[in-house]
Amino acid sequence: MTDTIAVTGIVATQPNVISTGDDLKITSFRLASTQRRFDRARDRWVDGETNWYTITTFRQLAVNVGTSVVKGDKVVVTGRLRIRDWESGDKKGINVDIEADSVGHDLAWGTTTFTKAHSAAHAPVDPPARESDEFPDANDGGATSDPAFGETPREPAFSEAGADTPF
């Protein structure tokens, strides 16, 4: 049985991108998802408990997450939930992991610019001509370097598997 889950939260650690000996790309990060509720007595929103997840992505999704997501981003993650007990000496705990099928910025909190990923086998394609200037930067095919809109996307920093990786 597979449990599919959708979680929103804040990226709590800088995504760690690795490349295995077989050139499999893997990216993982921790996600904090805090319950929020409106307290009528105080007339404001208050934080509840925080659930912590380890998010793992593979292949092209791993490359895209490593290029697009940074610590502090608010994201939406969908994937398969895995809950495992662990024991190490006199300590016990539970790991709550999500093997992600998709990761995206949570647009309830801001905007983002989509850039289609191209595989190495295909040459980049020019974006279609604009029919309207209503949204002049919407289809420019790249990110802006204007500080008001954030940083230009960064290249993923790949490291070799086994070099201080948690898995």
PDB file of C-alpha atoms in Angstrom:
ATOM      1  CA  MET A   1       0.000   0.000   0.000  1.00  0.00           C
ATOM      2  CA  THR A   2       1.250   3.466  -0.862  1.00  0.00           C
ATOM      3  CA  ASP A   3       0.247   6.545   1.091  1.00  0.00           C
ATOM      4  CA  THR A   4       0.253   9.673  -1.069  1.00  0.00           C
ATOM      5  CA  ILE A   5       0.508  12.927   0.835  1.00  0.00           C
ATOM      6  CA  ALA A   6       0.563  16.649   0.064  1.00  0.00           C
ATOM      7  CA  VAL A   7       2.342  18.895   2.563  1.00  0.00           C
ATOM      8  CA  THR A   8       3.004  22.632   2.661  1.00  0.00           C
ATOM      9  CA  GLY A   9       5.786  24.065   4.739  1.00  0.00           C
ATOM     10  CA  ILE A  10       9.099  25.878   4.964  1.00  0.00           C
ATOM     11  CA  VAL A  11      12.359  24.410   3.675  1.00  0.00           C
ATOM     12  CA  ALA A  12      14.338  24.137   6.917  1.00  0.00           C
ATOM     13  CA  THR A  13      17.721  23.052   5.516  1.00  0.00           C
ATOM     14  CA  GLN A  14      19.590  23.948   2.363  1.00  0.00           C
ATOM     15  CA  PRO A  15      18.789  21.194  -0.174  1.00  0.00           C
ATOM     16  CA  ASN A  16      21.664  18.699  -0.375  1.00  0.00           C
ATOM     17  CA  VAL A  17      22.287  17.561  -3.954  1.00  0.00           C
ATOM     18  CA  ILE A  18      24.414  14.478  -4.592  1.00  0.00           C
ATOM     19  CA  SER A  19      25.331  12.394  -7.602  1.00  0.00           C
ATOM     20  CA  THR A  20      25.877   8.665  -7.089  1.00  0.00           C
ATOM     21  CA  GLY A  21      28.502   6.598  -8.879  1.00  0.00           C
ATOM     22  CA  ASP A  22      25.804   5.649 -11.409  1.00  0.00           C
ATOM     23  CA  ASP A  23      25.160   9.377 -12.012  1.00  0.00           C
ATOM     24  CA  LEU A  24      21.801   9.197 -10.221  1.00  0.00           C
ATOM     25  CA  LYS A  25      20.955  12.659  -8.879  1.00  0.00           C
ATOM     26  CA  ILE A  26      19.413  12.785  -5.391  1.00  0.00           C
ATOM     27  CA  THR A  27      18.371  15.899  -3.476  1.00  0.00           C
ATOM     28  CA  SER A  28      17.120  15.910   0.104  1.00  0.00           C
ATOM     29  CA  PHE A  29      16.042  18.572   2.575  1.00  0.00           C
ATOM     30  CA  ARG A  30      14.095  18.939   5.811  1.00  0.00           C
ATOM     31  CA  LEU A  31      10.620  20.465   5.705  1.00  0.00           C
ATOM     32  CA  ALA A  32       8.863  22.099   8.666  1.00  0.00           C
ATOM     33  CA  SER A  33       5.070  22.130   8.433  1.00  0.00           C
ATOM     34  CA  THR A  34       3.390  24.094  11.218  1.00  0.00           C
ATOM     35  CA  GLN A  35      -0.329  23.874  11.895  1.00  0.00           C
ATOM     36  CA  ARG A  36      -1.987  27.323  12.081  1.00  0.00           C
ATOM     37  CA  ARG A  37      -5.359  28.216  13.514  1.00  0.00           C
ATOM     38  CA  PHE A  38      -7.279  31.383  14.147  1.00  0.00           C
ATOM     39  CA  ASP A  39      -7.648  32.187  17.862  1.00  0.00           C
ATOM     40  CA  ARG A  40     -10.897  34.166  18.166  1.00  0.00           C
ATOM     41  CA  ALA A  41     -10.162  35.150  21.765  1.00  0.00           C
ATOM     42  CA  ARG A  42      -6.893  36.821  20.694  1.00  0.00           C
ATOM     43  CA  ASP A  43      -8.239  37.814  17.257  1.00  0.00           C
ATOM     44  CA  ARG A  44      -5.104  36.508  15.499  1.00  0.00           C
ATOM     45  CA  TRP A  45      -3.506  33.452  13.937  1.00  0.00           C
ATOM     46  CA  VAL A  46      -1.411  31.259  16.245  1.00  0.00           C
ATOM     47  CA  ASP A  47       1.061  28.463  15.587  1.00  0.00           C
ATOM     48  CA  GLY A  48       0.302  24.912  16.625  1.00  0.00           C
ATOM     49  CA  GLU A  49       2.571  21.881  16.501  1.00  0.00           C
ATOM     50  CA  THR A  50       5.285  21.558  13.857  1.00  0.00           C
ATOM     51  CA  ASN A  51       5.649  18.321  11.892  1.00  0.00           C
ATOM     52  CA  TRP A  52       9.090  17.576  10.448  1.00  0.00           C
ATOM     53  CA  TYR A  53       9.665  15.643   7.226  1.00  0.00           C
ATOM     54  CA  THR A  54      12.738  14.541   5.308  1.00  0.00           C
ATOM     55  CA  ILE A  55      12.021  15.143   1.620  1.00  0.00           C
ATOM     56  CA  THR A  56      13.945  13.125  -0.973  1.00  0.00           C
ATOM     57  CA  THR A  57      13.845  13.669  -4.740  1.00  0.00           C
ATOM     58  CA  PHE A  58      15.468  11.720  -7.573  1.00  0.00           C
ATOM     59  CA  ARG A  59      16.663  12.233 -11.155  1.00  0.00           C
ATOM     60  CA  GLN A  60      15.482  15.379 -12.976  1.00  0.00           C
ATOM     61  CA  LEU A  61      13.293  16.456 -10.058  1.00  0.00           C
ATOM     62  CA  ALA A  62      16.418  16.345  -7.867  1.00  0.00           C
ATOM     63  CA  VAL A  63      18.305  18.583 -10.299  1.00  0.00           C
ATOM     64  CA  ASN A  64      15.382  21.023 -10.540  1.00  0.00           C
ATOM     65  CA  VAL A  65      14.920  21.192  -6.752  1.00  0.00           C
ATOM     66  CA  GLY A  66      18.663  21.735  -6.285  1.00  0.00           C
ATOM     67  CA  THR A  67      18.532  24.621  -8.751  1.00  0.00           C
ATOM     68  CA  SER A  68      15.259  26.206  -7.639  1.00  0.00           C
ATOM     69  CA  VAL A  69      14.709  25.687  -3.903  1.00  0.00           C
ATOM     70  CA  VAL A  70      16.656  27.260  -1.033  1.00  0.00           C
ATOM     71  CA  LYS A  71      16.395  27.219   2.737  1.00  0.00           C
ATOM     72  CA  GLY A  72      13.490  29.406   3.864  1.00  0.00           C
ATOM     73  CA  ASP A  73      11.328  28.880   0.758  1.00  0.00           C
ATOM     74  CA  LYS A  74       7.669  28.027   1.280  1.00  0.00           C
ATOM     75  CA  VAL A  75       6.879  24.957  -0.803  1.00  0.00           C
ATOM     76  CA  VAL A  76       4.215  22.379  -1.602  1.00  0.00           C
ATOM     77  CA  VAL A  77       5.390  18.749  -1.753  1.00  0.00           C
ATOM     78  CA  THR A  78       3.474  15.706  -2.973  1.00  0.00           C
ATOM     79  CA  GLY A  79       4.779  12.183  -2.735  1.00  0.00           C
ATOM     80  CA  ARG A  80       4.816   8.869  -0.932  1.00  0.00           C
ATOM     81  CA  LEU A  81       4.841   8.888   2.853  1.00  0.00           C
ATOM     82  CA  ARG A  82       7.224   6.521   4.671  1.00  0.00           C
ATOM     83  CA  ILE A  83       7.165   6.216   8.465  1.00  0.00           C
ATOM     84  CA  ARG A  84       9.955   4.134  10.000  1.00  0.00           C
ATOM     85  CA  ASP A  85      10.973   3.390  13.576  1.00  0.00           C
ATOM     86  CA  TRP A  86      14.687   3.598  14.336  1.00  0.00           C
ATOM     87  CA  GLU A  87      16.884   2.602  17.231  1.00  0.00           C
ATOM     88  CA  SER A  88      20.492   3.516  17.964  1.00  0.00           C
ATOM     89  CA  GLY A  89      21.904   2.341  21.253  1.00  0.00           C
ATOM     90  CA  ASP A  90      19.595   3.608  23.975  1.00  0.00           C
ATOM     91  CA  LYS A  91      17.813   6.096  21.685  1.00  0.00           C
ATOM     92  CA  LYS A  92      14.644   5.423  19.706  1.00  0.00           C
ATOM     93  CA  GLY A  93      12.701   7.548  17.301  1.00  0.00           C
ATOM     94  CA  ILE A  94      10.547   7.749  14.218  1.00  0.00           C
ATOM     95  CA  ASN A  95      11.607   8.987  10.784  1.00  0.00           C
ATOM     96  CA  VAL A  96       8.878  10.571   8.671  1.00  0.00           C
ATOM     97  CA  ASP A  97      10.037  10.708   5.061  1.00  0.00           C
ATOM     98  CA  ILE A  98       8.406  11.751   1.811  1.00  0.00           C
ATOM     99  CA  GLU A  99       9.733  10.471  -1.512  1.00  0.00           C
ATOM    100  CA  ALA A 100       8.584  13.417  -3.603  1.00  0.00           C
ATOM    101  CA  ASP A 101       6.789  13.195  -6.928  1.00  0.00           C
ATOM    102  CA  SER A 102       6.586  16.988  -7.172  1.00  0.00           C
ATOM    103  CA  VAL A 103       7.917  20.046  -5.364  1.00  0.00           C
ATOM    104  CA  GLY A 104       6.881  23.620  -6.071  1.00  0.00           C
ATOM    105  CA  HIS A 105       6.862  27.040  -4.515  1.00  0.00           C
ATOM    106  CA  ASP A 106       3.716  27.817  -2.506  1.00  0.00           C
ATOM    107  CA  LEU A 107       2.197  30.658  -4.517  1.00  0.00           C
ATOM    108  CA  ALA A 108      -0.045  31.666  -1.625  1.00  0.00           C
ATOM    109  CA  TRP A 109       3.046  33.445  -0.277  1.00  0.00           C
ATOM    110  CA  GLY A 110       4.761  34.877  -3.359  1.00  0.00           C
ATOM    111  CA  THR A 111       5.480  34.579  -7.057  1.00  0.00           C
ATOM    112  CA  THR A 112       7.938  32.576  -9.080  1.00  0.00           C
ATOM    113  CA  THR A 113       9.085  32.365 -12.693  1.00  0.00           C
ATOM    114  CA  PHE A 114       8.891  28.985 -14.410  1.00  0.00           C
ATOM    115  CA  THR A 115      11.745  27.939 -16.676  1.00  0.00           C
ATOM    116  CA  LYS A 116      11.239  24.680 -18.542  1.00  0.00           C
ATOM    117  CA  ALA A 117      14.061  22.193 -17.961  1.00  0.00           C
ATOM    118  CA  HIS A 118      15.671  20.766 -21.072  1.00  0.00           C
ATOM    119  CA  SER A 119      17.322  17.370 -21.181  1.00  0.00           C
ATOM    120  CA  ALA A 120      20.877  17.102 -22.479  1.00  0.00           C
ATOM    121  CA  ALA A 121      19.543  15.248 -25.541  1.00  0.00           C
ATOM    122  CA  HIS A 122      17.497  18.216 -26.733  1.00  0.00           C
ATOM    123  CA  ALA A 123      18.699  21.630 -27.762  1.00  0.00           C
ATOM    124  CA  PRO A 124      17.044  24.598 -26.032  1.00  0.00           C
ATOM    125  CA  VAL A 125      13.953  25.894 -27.784  1.00  0.00           C
ATOM    126  CA  ASP A 126      13.219  29.593 -28.126  1.00  0.00           C
ATOM    127  CA  PRO A 127      10.091  30.668 -26.251  1.00  0.00           C
ATOM    128  CA  PRO A 128       7.026  31.438 -28.383  1.00  0.00           C
ATOM    129  CA  ALA A 129       6.521  35.007 -29.521  1.00  0.00           C
ATOM    130  CA  ARG A 130       4.380  37.089 -27.190  1.00  0.00           C
ATOM    131  CA  GLU A 131       0.942  38.037 -28.355  1.00  0.00           C
ATOM    132  CA  SER A 132       0.424  40.557 -25.575  1.00  0.00           C
ATOM    133  CA  ASP A 133       2.506  42.877 -23.461  1.00  0.00           C
ATOM    134  CA  GLU A 134       0.046  42.600 -20.576  1.00  0.00           C
ATOM    135  CA  PHE A 135       2.657  40.562 -18.672  1.00  0.00           C
ATOM    136  CA  PRO A 136       5.919  41.664 -20.321  1.00  0.00           C
ATOM    137  CA  ASP A 137       8.232  39.335 -18.354  1.00  0.00           C
ATOM    138  CA  ALA A 138       5.971  36.272 -18.245  1.00  0.00           C
ATOM    139  CA  ASN A 139       7.431  34.420 -21.244  1.00  0.00           C
ATOM    140  CA  ASP A 140      10.990  35.652 -21.475  1.00  0.00           C
ATOM    141  CA  GLY A 141      12.310  32.114 -20.906  1.00  0.00           C
ATOM    142  CA  GLY A 142      14.661  33.079 -18.117  1.00  0.00           C
ATOM    143  CA  ALA A 143      14.845  34.561 -14.699  1.00  0.00           C
ATOM    144  CA  THR A 144      15.335  38.182 -13.889  1.00  0.00           C
ATOM    145  CA  SER A 145      18.407  39.438 -12.091  1.00  0.00           C
ATOM    146  CA  ASP A 146      16.483  42.414 -10.708  1.00  0.00           C
ATOM    147  CA  PRO A 147      17.002  42.323  -6.909  1.00  0.00           C
ATOM    148  CA  ALA A 148      13.337  43.207  -6.425  1.00  0.00           C
ATOM    149  CA  PHE A 149      12.439  39.820  -7.907  1.00  0.00           C
ATOM    150  CA  GLY A 150      15.127  37.719  -6.188  1.00  0.00           C
ATOM    151  CA  GLU A 151      18.267  36.012  -7.352  1.00  0.00           C
ATOM    152  CA  THR A 152      18.999  34.530 -10.737  1.00  0.00           C
ATOM    153  CA  PRO A 153      18.672  30.721 -10.449  1.00  0.00           C
ATOM    154  CA  ARG A 154      21.858  29.042  -9.267  1.00  0.00           C
ATOM    155  CA  GLU A 155      23.530  25.928 -10.597  1.00  0.00           C
ATOM    156  CA  PRO A 156      23.148  22.863  -8.360  1.00  0.00           C
ATOM    157  CA  ALA A 157      26.233  21.972  -6.348  1.00  0.00           C
ATOM    158  CA  PHE A 158      26.653  18.230  -6.861  1.00  0.00           C
ATOM    159  CA  SER A 159      28.762  16.215  -4.463  1.00  0.00           C
ATOM    160  CA  GLU A 160      29.827  12.599  -4.517  1.00  0.00           C
ATOM    161  CA  ALA A 161      27.662  10.044  -2.708  1.00  0.00           C
ATOM    162  CA  GLY A 162      29.016   8.981   0.651  1.00  0.00           C
ATOM    163  CA  ALA A 163      30.695  12.307   1.375  1.00  0.00           C
ATOM    164  CA  ASP A 164      28.969  13.229   4.644  1.00  0.00           C
ATOM    165  CA  THR A 165      25.524  12.307   3.319  1.00  0.00           C
ATOM    166  CA  PRO A 166      22.729  11.161   5.610  1.00  0.00           C
ATOM    167  CA  PHE A 167      21.882   8.144   3.442  1.00  0.00           C
TER     168      PHE A 167
END
